[in-house]
Coordinates of N, CA, C and O in Angstrom, one line a residue:
G1 N 0.8 -1.2 0.0 CA 0.0 0.0 0.0 C 0.8 1.3 0.0 O 0.5 2.2 -0.7
D2 N 2.0 1.3 0.8 CA 2.8 2.5 0.9 C 3.5 2.7 -0.4 O 3.7 3.9 -0.8
L3 N 3.9 1.7 -1.1 CA 4.6 1.8 -2.3 C 3.8 2.4 -3.4 O 4.2 3.3 -4.1
L4 N 2.5 2.0 -3.4 CA 1.5 2.6 -4.4 C 1.3 4.0 -4.1 O 1.3 4.9 -5.0
A5 N 1.1 4.4 -2.8 CA 0.8 5.8 -2.5 C 2.0 6.6 -2.8 O 1.9 7.7 -3.3
K6 N 3.3 6.1 -2.6 CA 4.5 6.9 -3.0 C 4.6 7.1 -4.5 O 4.9 8.2 -4.9
H7 N 4.2 6.0 -5.2 CA 4.3 6.1 -6.7 C 3.3 7.2 -7.2 O 3.6 8.0 -8.0
L8 N 2.0 7.1 -6.7 CA 1.0 8.0 -7.1 C 1.4 9.5 -6.7 O 1.0 10.4 -7.4
G9 N 2.1 9.7 -5.6 CA 2.5 11.0 -5.2 C 3.6 11.6 -6.1 O 3.8 12.8 -6.1
E10 N 4.3 10.7 -6.9 CA 5.4 11.2 -7.7 C 5.2 11.0 -9.2 O 5.9 11.6 -10.0
C11 N 4.3 10.1 -9.6 CA 4.2 9.7 -10.9 C 3.9 10.9 -11.8 O 2.9 11.7 -11.6
P12 N 4.7 11.1 -12.9 CA 4.5 12.3 -13.8 C 3.2 12.1 -14.7 O 2.7 13.1 -15.2
R13 N 2.6 10.9 -14.8 CA 1.4 10.6 -15.6 C 0.2 10.6 -14.7 O -0.9 10.5 -15.3
Y14 N 0.3 10.8 -13.4 CA -0.9 10.8 -12.5 C -1.7 12.1 -12.7 O -1.1 13.2 -12.6
P15 N -3.1 12.0 -12.8 CA -3.9 13.2 -13.0 C -4.0 13.9 -11.6 O -4.3 13.3 -10.6
V16 N -3.8 15.2 -11.7 CA -3.9 16.1 -10.5 C -4.6 17.4 -10.9 O -4.5 17.8 -12.0
P17 N -5.3 18.0 -9.9 CA -6.0 19.3 -10.1 C -4.9 20.4 -10.2 O -3.9 20.3 -9.5
C18 N -5.2 21.4 -10.9 CA -4.4 22.6 -11.0 C -4.3 23.2 -9.6 O -5.3 23.5 -8.9
P19 N -3.1 23.5 -9.1 CA -2.9 24.1 -7.8 C -3.4 25.5 -7.7 O -3.7 26.0 -6.6
N20 N -3.7 26.2 -8.8 CA -4.2 27.5 -8.8 C -5.7 27.5 -8.7 O -6.4 28.5 -8.8
K21 N -6.3 26.3 -8.7 CA -7.8 26.1 -8.6 C -8.6 26.6 -9.8 O -9.6 27.2 -9.6
C22 N -8.0 26.5 -11.0 CA -8.7 26.9 -12.2 C -9.8 25.9 -12.6 O -10.6 26.2 -13.5
G23 N -9.7 24.7 -12.1 CA -10.7 23.6 -12.4 C -10.2 22.6 -13.3 O -10.8 21.6 -13.6
E24 N -9.0 22.8 -13.9 CA -8.4 21.8 -14.8 C -7.8 20.6 -14.1 O -7.2 20.8 -13.0
I25 N -7.9 19.4 -14.7 CA -7.2 18.2 -14.2 C -6.2 17.9 -15.2 O -6.5 17.7 -16.4
L26 N -4.9 17.8 -14.8 CA -3.8 17.6 -15.7 C -2.9 16.5 -15.2 O -2.9 16.2 -14.0
V27 N -2.1 15.9 -16.1 CA -1.1 15.0 -15.6 C 0.0 15.8 -14.9 O 0.2 16.9 -15.3
R28 N 0.6 15.2 -13.9 CA 1.6 15.9 -13.1 C 2.7 16.6 -14.0 O 3.1 17.7 -13.7
A29 N 3.1 15.9 -15.0 CA 4.2 16.4 -15.9 C 3.8 17.7 -16.6 O 4.6 18.4 -17.0
S30 N 2.5 18.0 -16.8 CA 2.0 19.2 -17.5 C 1.8 20.4 -16.6 O 1.4 21.4 -17.0
L31 N 2.0 20.2 -15.3 CA 1.8 21.3 -14.3 C 2.6 22.5 -14.6 O 2.1 23.7 -14.6
A32 N 3.9 22.3 -14.8 CA 4.8 23.5 -15.1 C 4.4 24.3 -16.3 O 4.2 25.5 -16.2
P33 N 4.2 23.7 -17.4 CA 3.8 24.4 -18.6 C 2.4 25.1 -18.4 O 2.1 26.2 -18.9
H34 N 1.5 24.4 -17.7 CA 0.1 24.9 -17.5 C 0.2 26.2 -16.6 O -0.6 27.1 -16.8
R35 N 1.1 26.2 -15.6 CA 1.2 27.4 -14.8 C 1.6 28.6 -15.6 O 1.2 29.7 -15.2
M36 N 2.2 28.5 -16.7 CA 2.6 29.6 -17.5 C 1.4 30.2 -18.3 O 1.4 31.4 -18.6
V37 N 0.3 29.4 -18.4 CA -0.9 29.9 -19.2 C -2.1 29.9 -18.3 O -3.2 30.4 -18.8
C38 N -2.1 29.4 -17.1 CA -3.3 29.3 -16.3 C -3.8 30.6 -15.9 O -3.1 31.5 -15.4
E39 N -5.1 30.9 -16.2 CA -5.7 32.1 -15.9 C -5.7 32.5 -14.4 O -5.6 33.6 -14.0
C40 N -5.7 31.5 -13.5 CA -5.7 31.7 -12.1 C -4.3 31.9 -11.5 O -4.2 32.3 -10.4
G41 N -3.3 31.7 -12.4 CA -1.9 31.8 -11.9 C -1.3 33.2 -12.1 O -0.2 33.5 -11.8
F42 N -2.1 34.1 -12.6 CA -1.6 35.5 -12.9 C -2.4 36.5 -12.2 O -3.6 36.3 -11.9
E43 N -1.8 37.7 -12.0 CA -2.5 38.8 -11.4 C -2.8 39.7 -12.6 O -2.1 39.8 -13.6
E44 N -3.9 40.4 -12.6 CA -4.3 41.4 -13.7 C -3.9 42.8 -13.2 O -4.3 43.2 -12.1
C45 N -3.2 43.5 -14.0 CA -2.8 44.9 -13.7 C -4.1 45.7 -13.8 O -4.7 45.7 -14.9
I46 N -4.4 46.4 -12.8 CA -5.7 47.2 -12.8 C -5.6 48.4 -13.7 O -6.6 49.0 -14.0
I47 N -4.4 48.8 -14.1 CA -4.2 50.0 -14.9 C -4.3 49.6 -16.4 O -5.1 50.2 -17.2
C48 N -3.5 48.6 -16.8 CA -3.5 48.3 -18.3 C -4.1 47.0 -18.6 O -4.4 46.7 -19.8
G49 N -4.4 46.1 -17.6 CA -5.1 44.9 -17.9 C -4.2 43.7 -18.2 O -4.6 42.6 -18.5
D50 N -2.8 43.9 -18.3 CA -1.9 42.9 -18.6 C -2.0 41.8 -17.5 O -2.2 42.1 -16.3
R51 N -1.7 40.5 -17.9 CA -1.6 39.5 -16.9 C -0.1 39.4 -16.5 O 0.8 39.3 -17.3
V52 N 0.1 39.4 -15.2 CA 1.4 39.5 -14.6 C 1.6 38.2 -13.7 O 0.8 37.9 -12.9
A53 N 2.8 37.6 -13.9 CA 3.1 36.4 -13.0 C 3.1 36.8 -11.6 O 3.5 38.0 -11.2
P54 N 2.8 35.9 -10.7 CA 2.8 36.2 -9.3 C 4.2 36.7 -8.8 O 5.2 36.2 -9.2
G55 N 4.1 37.8 -8.1 CA 5.3 38.5 -7.5 C 6.0 39.4 -8.5 O 7.0 40.0 -8.2
G56 N 5.4 39.5 -9.7 CA 6.0 40.4 -10.8 C 5.4 41.7 -11.0 O 5.7 42.5 -11.9
M57 N 4.4 42.1 -10.1 CA 3.7 43.3 -10.3 C 4.6 44.6 -10.2 O 4.4 45.5 -10.9
V58 N 5.5 44.6 -9.2 CA 6.4 45.7 -9.0 C 7.2 46.0 -10.2 O 7.3 47.1 -10.7
A59 N 7.8 44.9 -10.8 CA 8.6 45.0 -12.0 C 7.7 45.5 -13.2 O 8.2 46.3 -14.0
H60 N 6.6 44.9 -13.3 CA 5.6 45.3 -14.4 C 5.3 46.8 -14.3 O 5.4 47.5 -15.3
R61 N 5.0 47.3 -13.1 CA 4.7 48.7 -13.0 C 5.9 49.6 -13.4 O 5.7 50.7 -14.0
A62 N 7.1 49.2 -13.0 CA 8.3 50.0 -13.3 C 8.5 50.0 -14.8 O 8.8 51.0 -15.4
E63 N 8.3 48.8 -15.4 CA 8.6 48.7 -16.9 C 7.5 49.4 -17.7 O 7.8 50.0 -18.7
K64 N 6.3 49.4 -17.2 CA 5.2 50.0 -18.0 C 4.7 51.4 -17.5 O 3.6 51.8 -17.7
A65 N 5.6 52.1 -16.7 CA 5.2 53.3 -16.1 C 4.7 54.4 -17.1 O 3.7 55.0 -16.8
Q66 N 5.4 54.5 -18.2 CA 5.0 55.6 -19.2 C 3.6 55.2 -19.7 O 2.7 56.1 -19.8
L67 N 3.4 53.9 -20.1 CA 2.1 53.5 -20.6 C 1.0 53.7 -19.5 O -0.1 54.2 -19.8
H68 N 1.3 53.4 -18.3 CA 0.3 53.6 -17.2 C 0.0 55.0 -17.0 O -1.2 55.4 -16.8
V69 N 0.9 55.9 -17.1 CA 0.7 57.4 -17.0 C -0.3 57.8 -18.1 O -1.3 58.5 -17.9
E70 N 0.0 57.4 -19.3 CA -0.9 57.8 -20.5 C -2.3 57.2 -20.3 O -3.3 57.9 -20.5
L71 N -2.4 56.0 -19.8 CA -3.7 55.4 -19.6 C -4.5 56.1 -18.5 O -5.7 56.3 -18.6
L72 N -3.8 56.4 -17.4 CA -4.4 57.1 -16.3 C -4.8 58.5 -16.7 O -5.9 59.0 -16.3
E73 N -4.0 59.2 -17.5 CA -4.4 60.5 -18.0 C -5.7 60.4 -18.9 O -6.6 61.3 -18.8
A74 N -5.8 59.4 -19.7 CA -7.0 59.2 -20.6 C -8.2 58.9 -19.7 O -9.3 59.5 -19.9
K75 N -8.0 58.1 -18.7 CA -9.1 57.8 -17.7 C -9.6 59.1 -17.0 O -10.8 59.3 -16.8
L76 N -8.6 59.9 -16.6 CA -8.9 61.1 -15.9 C -9.7 62.1 -16.8 O -10.7 62.7 -16.4
S77 N -9.2 62.2 -18.0 CA -9.9 63.0 -19.0 C -11.4 62.6 -19.2 O -12.3 63.4 -19.2
E78 N -11.5 61.2 -19.3 CA -12.9 60.6 -19.4 C -13.8 61.0 -18.2 O -14.9 61.4 -18.3
K79 N -13.2 60.9 -17.0 CA -13.9 61.2 -15.8 C -14.3 62.6 -15.7 O -15.4 63.0 -15.3
E80 N -13.4 63.5 -16.2 CA -13.7 65.0 -16.1 C -14.8 65.3 -17.1 O -15.7 66.1 -16.8
A81 N -14.8 64.6 -18.3 CA -15.9 64.8 -19.2 C -17.2 64.3 -18.7 O -18.2 65.0 -18.8
S82 N -17.1 63.2 -18.0 CA -18.3 62.6 -17.4 C -18.8 63.5 -16.2 O -20.0 63.8 -16.1
A83 N -17.9 64.1 -15.5 CA -18.2 65.0 -14.4 C -18.9 66.3 -15.0 O -19.8 66.8 -14.4
S84 N -18.4 66.8 -16.1 CA -18.9 67.9 -16.8 C -20.4 67.6 -17.2 O -21.3 68.5 -17.1
Q85 N -20.6 66.4 -17.8 CA -21.9 66.0 -18.2 C -22.8 65.9 -17.0 O -24.0 66.4 -17.0
H86 N -22.3 65.4 -15.9 CA -23.0 65.3 -14.6 C -23.4 66.7 -14.1 O -24.6 66.9 -13.7
D87 N -22.5 67.6 -14.2 CA -22.8 69.0 -13.8 C -23.9 69.6 -14.6 O -24.9 70.2 -14.1
G88 N -23.9 69.3 -15.9 CA -24.9 69.8 -16.8 C -26.3 69.2 -16.5 O -27.3 69.9 -16.5
L89 N -26.3 67.9 -16.2 CA -27.5 67.2 -15.8 C -28.0 67.8 -14.5 O -29.3 68.0 -14.4
V90 N -27.1 68.1 -13.6 CA -27.6 68.6 -12.3 C -28.2 70.0 -12.5 O -29.3 70.3 -11.9
Q91 N -27.6 70.8 -13.4 CA -28.2 72.1 -13.7 C -29.6 72.0 -14.4 O -30.5 72.7 -14.0
R92 N -29.7 71.0 -15.3 CA -31.0 70.8 -16.0 C -32.0 70.3 -15.0 O -33.2 70.8 -15.0
L93 N -31.6 69.4 -14.1 CA -32.6 68.9 -13.1 C -33.0 70.1 -12.2 O -34.2 70.1 -11.8
A94 N -32.1 71.0 -11.8 CA -32.5 72.1 -11.0 C -33.5 73.0 -11.7 O -34.4 73.5 -11.1
R95 N -33.2 73.2 -13.0 CA -34.2 74.1 -13.8 C -35.6 73.4 -13.8 O -36.6 74.0 -13.7
M96 N -35.5 72.0 -14.1 CA -36.8 71.3 -14.1 C -37.5 71.3 -12.8 O -38.7 71.4 -12.7
E97 N -36.7 71.2 -11.7 CA -37.3 71.3 -10.4 C -38.0 72.6 -10.2 O -39.1 72.7 -9.6
D98 N -37.4 73.7 -10.6 CA -38.0 75.1 -10.5 C -39.2 75.1 -11.3 O -40.2 75.7 -10.9
Q99 N -39.2 74.6 -12.5 CA -40.4 74.5 -13.4 C -41.6 73.8 -12.7 O -42.7 74.2 -12.8
V100 N -41.2 72.6 -12.1 CA -42.3 71.8 -11.4 C -42.8 72.6 -10.3 O -44.1 72.7 -10.1
K101 N -42.0 73.3 -9.5 CA -42.5 74.2 -8.4 C -43.4 75.3 -8.9 O -44.5 75.5 -8.4
T102 N -43.0 75.9 -10.0 CA -43.9 77.0 -10.6 C -45.2 76.4 -11.1 O -46.2 77.0 -10.8
L103 N -45.1 75.2 -11.7 CA -46.4 74.6 -12.2 C -47.3 74.2 -11.0 O -48.5 74.3 -11.0
A104 N -46.6 73.7 -9.9 CA -47.4 73.3 -8.7 C -48.1 74.6 -8.1 O -49.2 74.5 -7.7
Q105 N -47.3 75.7 -8.1 CA -47.9 76.9 -7.6 C -49.1 77.4 -8.5 O -50.1 77.8 -8.0
S106 N -48.9 77.3 -9.8 CA -49.9 77.7 -10.7 C -51.1 76.8 -10.6 O -52.3 77.3 -10.6
A107 N -50.9 75.5 -10.4 CA -52.0 74.6 -10.2 C -52.8 74.9 -9.0 O -54.0 74.8 -8.9
H108 N -52.0 75.3 -7.9 CA -52.7 75.6 -6.6 C -53.5 76.9 -6.8 O -54.7 76.9 -6.4
V109 N -53.0 77.9 -7.5 CA -53.7 79.1 -7.8 C -55.0 78.7 -8.7 O -56.1 79.2 -8.4
T110 N -54.8 77.9 -9.7 CA -55.9 77.5 -10.5 C -57.0 76.8 -9.7 O -58.2 77.1 -9.9
L111 N -56.6 75.9 -8.8 CA -57.6 75.2 -8.0 C -58.3 76.2 -7.1 O -59.5 76.1 -6.9
M112 N -57.5 77.1 -6.5 CA -58.2 78.1 -5.6 C -59.1 79.0 -6.4 O -60.2 79.3 -5.9
T113 N -58.7 79.4 -7.6 CA -59.6 80.2 -8.5 C -60.8 79.4 -8.8 O -61.9 80.0 -8.8
K114 N -60.7 78.1 -9.2 CA -61.8 77.3 -9.5 C -62.8 77.2 -8.3 O -64.0 77.3 -8.5
A115 N -62.2 76.9 -7.2 CA -63.0 76.8 -6.0 C -63.8 78.1 -5.7 O -65.0 78.1 -5.4
R116 N -63.1 79.3 -5.9 CA -63.8 80.6 -5.7 C -64.9 80.8 -6.8 O -66.0 81.2 -6.5
A117 N -64.6 80.4 -8.0 CA -65.5 80.5 -9.1 C -66.8 79.6 -8.8 O -67.9 80.1 -9.0
D118 N -66.5 78.4 -8.3 CA -67.7 77.6 -7.9 C -68.5 78.2 -6.8 O -69.8 78.1 -6.8
E119 N -67.8 78.8 -5.8 CA -68.6 79.5 -4.8 C -69.4 80.7 -5.3 O -70.6 80.8 -5.0
V120 N -68.8 81.5 -6.2 CA -69.6 82.6 -6.8 C -70.7 82.1 -7.7 O -71.8 82.6 -7.6
K121 N -70.5 81.0 -8.4 CA -71.6 80.4 -9.2 C -72.7 80.0 -8.4 O -73.9 80.2 -8.7
A122 N -72.4 79.3 -7.3 CA -73.4 78.8 -6.4 C -74.2 80.0 -5.8 O -75.5 80.0 -5.7
A123 N -73.5 81.1 -5.4 CA -74.2 82.3 -4.8 C -75.1 82.9 -5.9 O -76.2 83.3 -5.6
V124 N -74.6 83.0 -7.1 CA -75.4 83.6 -8.2 C -76.6 82.8 -8.5 O -77.7 83.3 -8.7
K125 N -76.4 81.4 -8.5 CA -77.6 80.6 -8.8 C -78.6 80.7 -7.7 O -79.8 80.8 -8.0
Q126 N -78.2 80.8 -6.4 CA -79.1 81.0 -5.3 C -79.9 82.3 -5.5 O -81.1 82.4 -5.3
Q127 N -79.2 83.4 -5.9 CA -79.8 84.7 -6.1 C -80.9 84.6 -7.3 O -82.0 85.1 -7.2
V128 N -80.5 83.9 -8.4 CA -81.4 83.8 -9.5 C -82.6 83.0 -9.1 O -83.7 83.3 -9.4
D129 N -82.4 81.9 -8.3 CA -83.5 81.0 -7.9 C -84.4 81.9 -7.0 O -85.7 81.8 -7.1
T130 N -83.9 82.7 -6.1 CA -84.7 83.5 -5.2 C -85.5 84.5 -6.0 O -86.7 84.7 -5.8
L131 N -84.8 85.2 -7.0 CA -85.5 86.2 -7.8 C -86.6 85.5 -8.7 O -87.7 86.1 -8.9
T132 N -86.3 84.3 -9.2 CA -87.2 83.6 -10.1 C -88.5 83.2 -9.3 O -89.6 83.4 -9.7
A133 N -88.2 82.7 -8.1 CA -89.4 82.4 -7.2 C -90.2 83.6 -6.9 O -91.5 83.6 -6.9
H134 N -89.5 84.7 -6.6 CA -90.3 86.0 -6.3 C -91.1 86.4 -7.5 O -92.2 86.8 -7.4
W135 N -90.4 86.4 -8.7 CA -91.1 86.8 -9.9 C -92.3 85.9 -10.2 O -93.4 86.4 -10.5
R136 N -92.2 84.6 -10.0 CA -93.3 83.7 -10.2 C -94.5 84.0 -9.2 O -95.6 84.0 -9.6
D137 N -94.1 84.3 -8.0 CA -95.1 84.7 -7.0 C -95.9 85.9 -7.4 O -97.1 86.0 -7.4
E138 N -95.1 86.9 -7.8 CA -95.7 88.2 -8.3 C -96.5 88.0 -9.5 O -97.7 88.5 -9.6
A139 N -96.0 87.2 -10.5 CA -96.8 87.0 -11.7 C -98.1 86.2 -11.4 O -99.1 86.5 -12.0
S140 N -98.0 85.2 -10.5 CA -99.1 84.4 -10.1 C -100.2 85.3 -9.5 O -101.4 85.2 -9.8
K141 N -99.8 86.2 -8.6 CA -100.7 87.2 -8.0 C -101.4 88.0 -9.1 O -102.6 88.3 -9.0
R142 N -100.6 88.5 -10.0 CA -101.2 89.4 -11.1 C -102.1 88.7 -12.0 O -103.1 89.2 -12.5
L143 N -101.8 87.4 -12.3 CA -102.6 86.6 -13.2 C -103.9 86.1 -12.6 O -104.7 85.5 -13.3
Q144 N -104.0 86.2 -11.4 CA -105.3 85.8 -10.8 C -106.4 86.8 -11.1 O -107.6 86.5 -10.7
T145 N -106.1 87.8 -11.7 CA -107.1 88.8 -12.1 C -107.9 88.2 -13.3 O -107.4 87.6 -14.2
K146 N -109.2 88.4 -13.3 CA -110.1 87.8 -14.3 C -110.1 88.8 -15.5 O -110.1 90.0 -15.3
A147 N -110.0 88.2 -16.7 CA -110.2 89.0 -17.9 C -111.4 88.4 -18.7 O -111.5 87.1 -18.7
V148 N -112.2 89.2 -19.2 CA -113.4 88.7 -19.9 C -113.3 89.1 -21.3 O -113.0 90.2 -21.7
W149 N -113.5 88.1 -22.2 CA -113.5 88.4 -23.6 C -114.9 88.0 -24.1 O -115.3 86.9 -24.1
R150 N -115.6 89.1 -24.5 CA -117.0 88.9 -24.9 C -117.0 88.7 -26.4 O -116.3 89.4 -27.1
M151 N -117.7 87.7 -26.8 CA -117.8 87.4 -28.2 C -119.2 87.2 -28.7 O -120.1 86.7 -27.9
K152 N -119.4 87.7 -29.9 CA -120.8 87.6 -30.5 C -120.7 86.7 -31.7 O -119.6 86.5 -32.3
G153 N -121.7 86.0 -32.1 CA -121.8 85.1 -33.2 C -121.0 83.9 -33.0 O -120.3 83.4 -33.9
V154 N -121.2 83.2 -31.9 CA -120.5 82.0 -31.6 C -120.9 80.9 -32.6 O -120.0 80.1 -33.0
D155 N -122.2 80.9 -33.0 CA -122.6 79.9 -34.0 C -121.8 80.0 -35.3 O -121.4 79.0 -35.9
R156 N -121.6 81.2 -35.7 CA -120.8 81.5 -37.0 C -119.4 81.0 -36.8 O -118.8 80.4 -37.7
L157 N -118.8 81.3 -35.6 CA -117.4 80.8 -35.3 C -117.3 79.3 -35.4 O -116.3 78.8 -35.9
L158 N -118.3 78.6 -34.8 CA -118.2 77.2 -34.8 C -118.3 76.7 -36.3 O -117.7 75.6 -36.6
R159 N -119.1 77.4 -37.1 CA -119.2 76.9 -38.5 C -118.0 77.3 -39.3 O -117.6 76.5 -40.2
D160 N -117.4 78.5 -39.1 CA -116.4 79.0 -40.0 C -115.0 78.5 -39.6 O -114.1 78.6 -40.5
Y161 N -114.8 78.1 -38.4 CA -113.4 77.7 -38.0 C -113.4 76.2 -37.7 O -113.9 75.7 -36.7
P162 N -112.8 75.4 -38.7 CA -112.7 74.0 -38.5 C -111.7 73.7 -37.3 O -111.0 74.6 -36.8
K163 N -111.7 72.4 -37.0 CA -110.9 72.0 -35.9 C -109.4 72.4 -36.1 O -108.9 72.3 -37.2
D164 N -108.7 72.8 -35.1 CA -107.3 73.3 -35.1 C -107.1 74.6 -35.7 O -106.0 75.0 -35.9
Q165 N -108.1 75.4 -36.0 CA -108.0 76.8 -36.4 C -108.5 77.6 -35.3 O -109.4 77.3 -34.6
H166 N -107.8 78.8 -35.1 CA -108.1 79.6 -34.0 C -108.3 81.1 -34.4 O -108.0 81.5 -35.5
I167 N -108.9 81.8 -33.5 CA -109.1 83.2 -33.6 C -108.3 83.8 -32.4 O -108.3 83.3 -31.3
S168 N -107.6 84.9 -32.7 CA -106.7 85.5 -31.6 C -107.2 86.9 -31.3 O -107.7 87.6 -32.1
S169 N -107.0 87.2 -30.0 CA -107.4 88.5 -29.5 C -106.2 89.5 -29.9 O -105.1 89.0 -30.3
S170 N -106.5 90.7 -29.8 CA -105.4 91.7 -29.9 C -104.5 91.6 -28.7 O -104.9 91.0 -27.7
R171 N -103.3 92.2 -28.7 CA -102.4 92.1 -27.5 C -103.0 92.9 -26.4 O -103.5 94.0 -26.6
V172 N -102.9 92.3 -25.2 CA -103.5 92.9 -24.0 C -102.5 93.0 -22.9 O -101.5 92.3 -23.0
S173 N -102.8 93.8 -22.0 CA -101.9 94.0 -20.8 C -102.7 93.6 -19.6 O -103.8 94.0 -19.4
L174 N -102.0 92.8 -18.7 CA -102.7 92.4 -17.5 C -101.8 92.8 -16.3 O -100.6 92.4 -16.2
Q175 N -102.3 93.6 -15.5 CA -101.6 94.1 -14.2 C -100.2 94.6 -14.5 O -99.3 94.3 -13.9
G176 N -100.1 95.3 -15.6 CA -98.8 95.9 -15.9 C -97.9 95.0 -16.8 O -96.8 95.4 -17.1
L177 N -98.3 93.8 -17.1 CA -97.5 92.9 -17.9 C -98.1 93.0 -19.3 O -99.3 92.7 -19.5
D178 N -97.3 93.3 -20.3 CA -97.7 93.5 -21.7 C -97.5 92.3 -22.5 O -96.7 91.5 -22.2
G179 N -98.2 92.3 -23.6 CA -98.0 91.3 -24.7 C -98.7 90.0 -24.6 O -98.4 89.0 -25.3
F180 N -99.8 89.9 -23.8 CA -100.6 88.7 -23.8 C -101.5 88.6 -25.0 O -102.1 89.6 -25.4
V181 N -101.7 87.4 -25.5 CA -102.7 87.2 -26.6 C -103.5 86.0 -26.2 O -103.0 85.0 -25.8
V182 N -104.8 86.1 -26.4 CA -105.7 84.9 -26.1 C -106.1 84.3 -27.4 O -106.5 85.0 -28.4
R183 N -106.0 83.0 -27.5 CA -106.4 82.3 -28.7 C -107.6 81.4 -28.4 O -107.6 80.7 -27.4
L184 N -108.6 81.4 -29.3 CA -109.8 80.6 -29.1 C -109.8 79.6 -30.3 O -109.7 80.0 -31.5
Y185 N -110.0 78.3 -29.9 CA -110.2 77.2 -30.9 C -111.6 76.8 -30.8 O -111.9 76.0 -30.0
P186 N -112.5 77.4 -31.6 CA -113.9 77.1 -31.4 C -114.3 75.6 -31.5 O -115.1 75.1 -30.8
N187 N -113.6 74.9 -32.4 CA -113.9 73.4 -32.5 C -112.8 72.6 -31.9 O -112.7 71.4 -32.2
G188 N -111.9 73.1 -31.1 CA -110.9 72.4 -30.4 C -109.7 72.1 -31.3 O -109.6 72.5 -32.4
R189 N -108.7 71.5 -30.6 CA -107.5 71.2 -31.3 C -107.4 69.6 -31.5 O -108.0 68.9 -30.7
P190 N -106.8 69.2 -32.5 CA -106.7 67.7 -32.7 C -106.0 67.0 -31.6 O -105.2 67.5 -30.9

């Protein structure tokens, strides 16, 4: 048993998982070349994105210093442009906020005006209703007066005016109200 365990621990053909935990299973003899290309065996430079072997980041940064400065200047310029756009958006939002406040105040004034107009309408309607009722009472009192229309030759009227034809009085005035006309349908209306 120990001899087999010793052999499996040293055998170059024995399958083993990648020590960087990339998930690959390789034969032990392929570990060294795999480490040179294994995605989990390198660090990524946060400035330029290059893959750097473990422990080589200091040397990489010294070697790529000029490139890193150029990249960082470009990123800074991008951020400044973005900040400028952000400032423009903030200003536009502030203007829109002012417009919304103005509209809200205008809507409040409009609602208050409408409420007042409704109150005035209700008061006017009440006054009109009161005056109309008063006028009806007055008109009713005046119309209770009797008016007599004397007619002669009723037999002739019955003969000469067929059904739905009428004879009209001249315009008369009753209790100070002008323009009344009385119509007589001797044979009735259909």
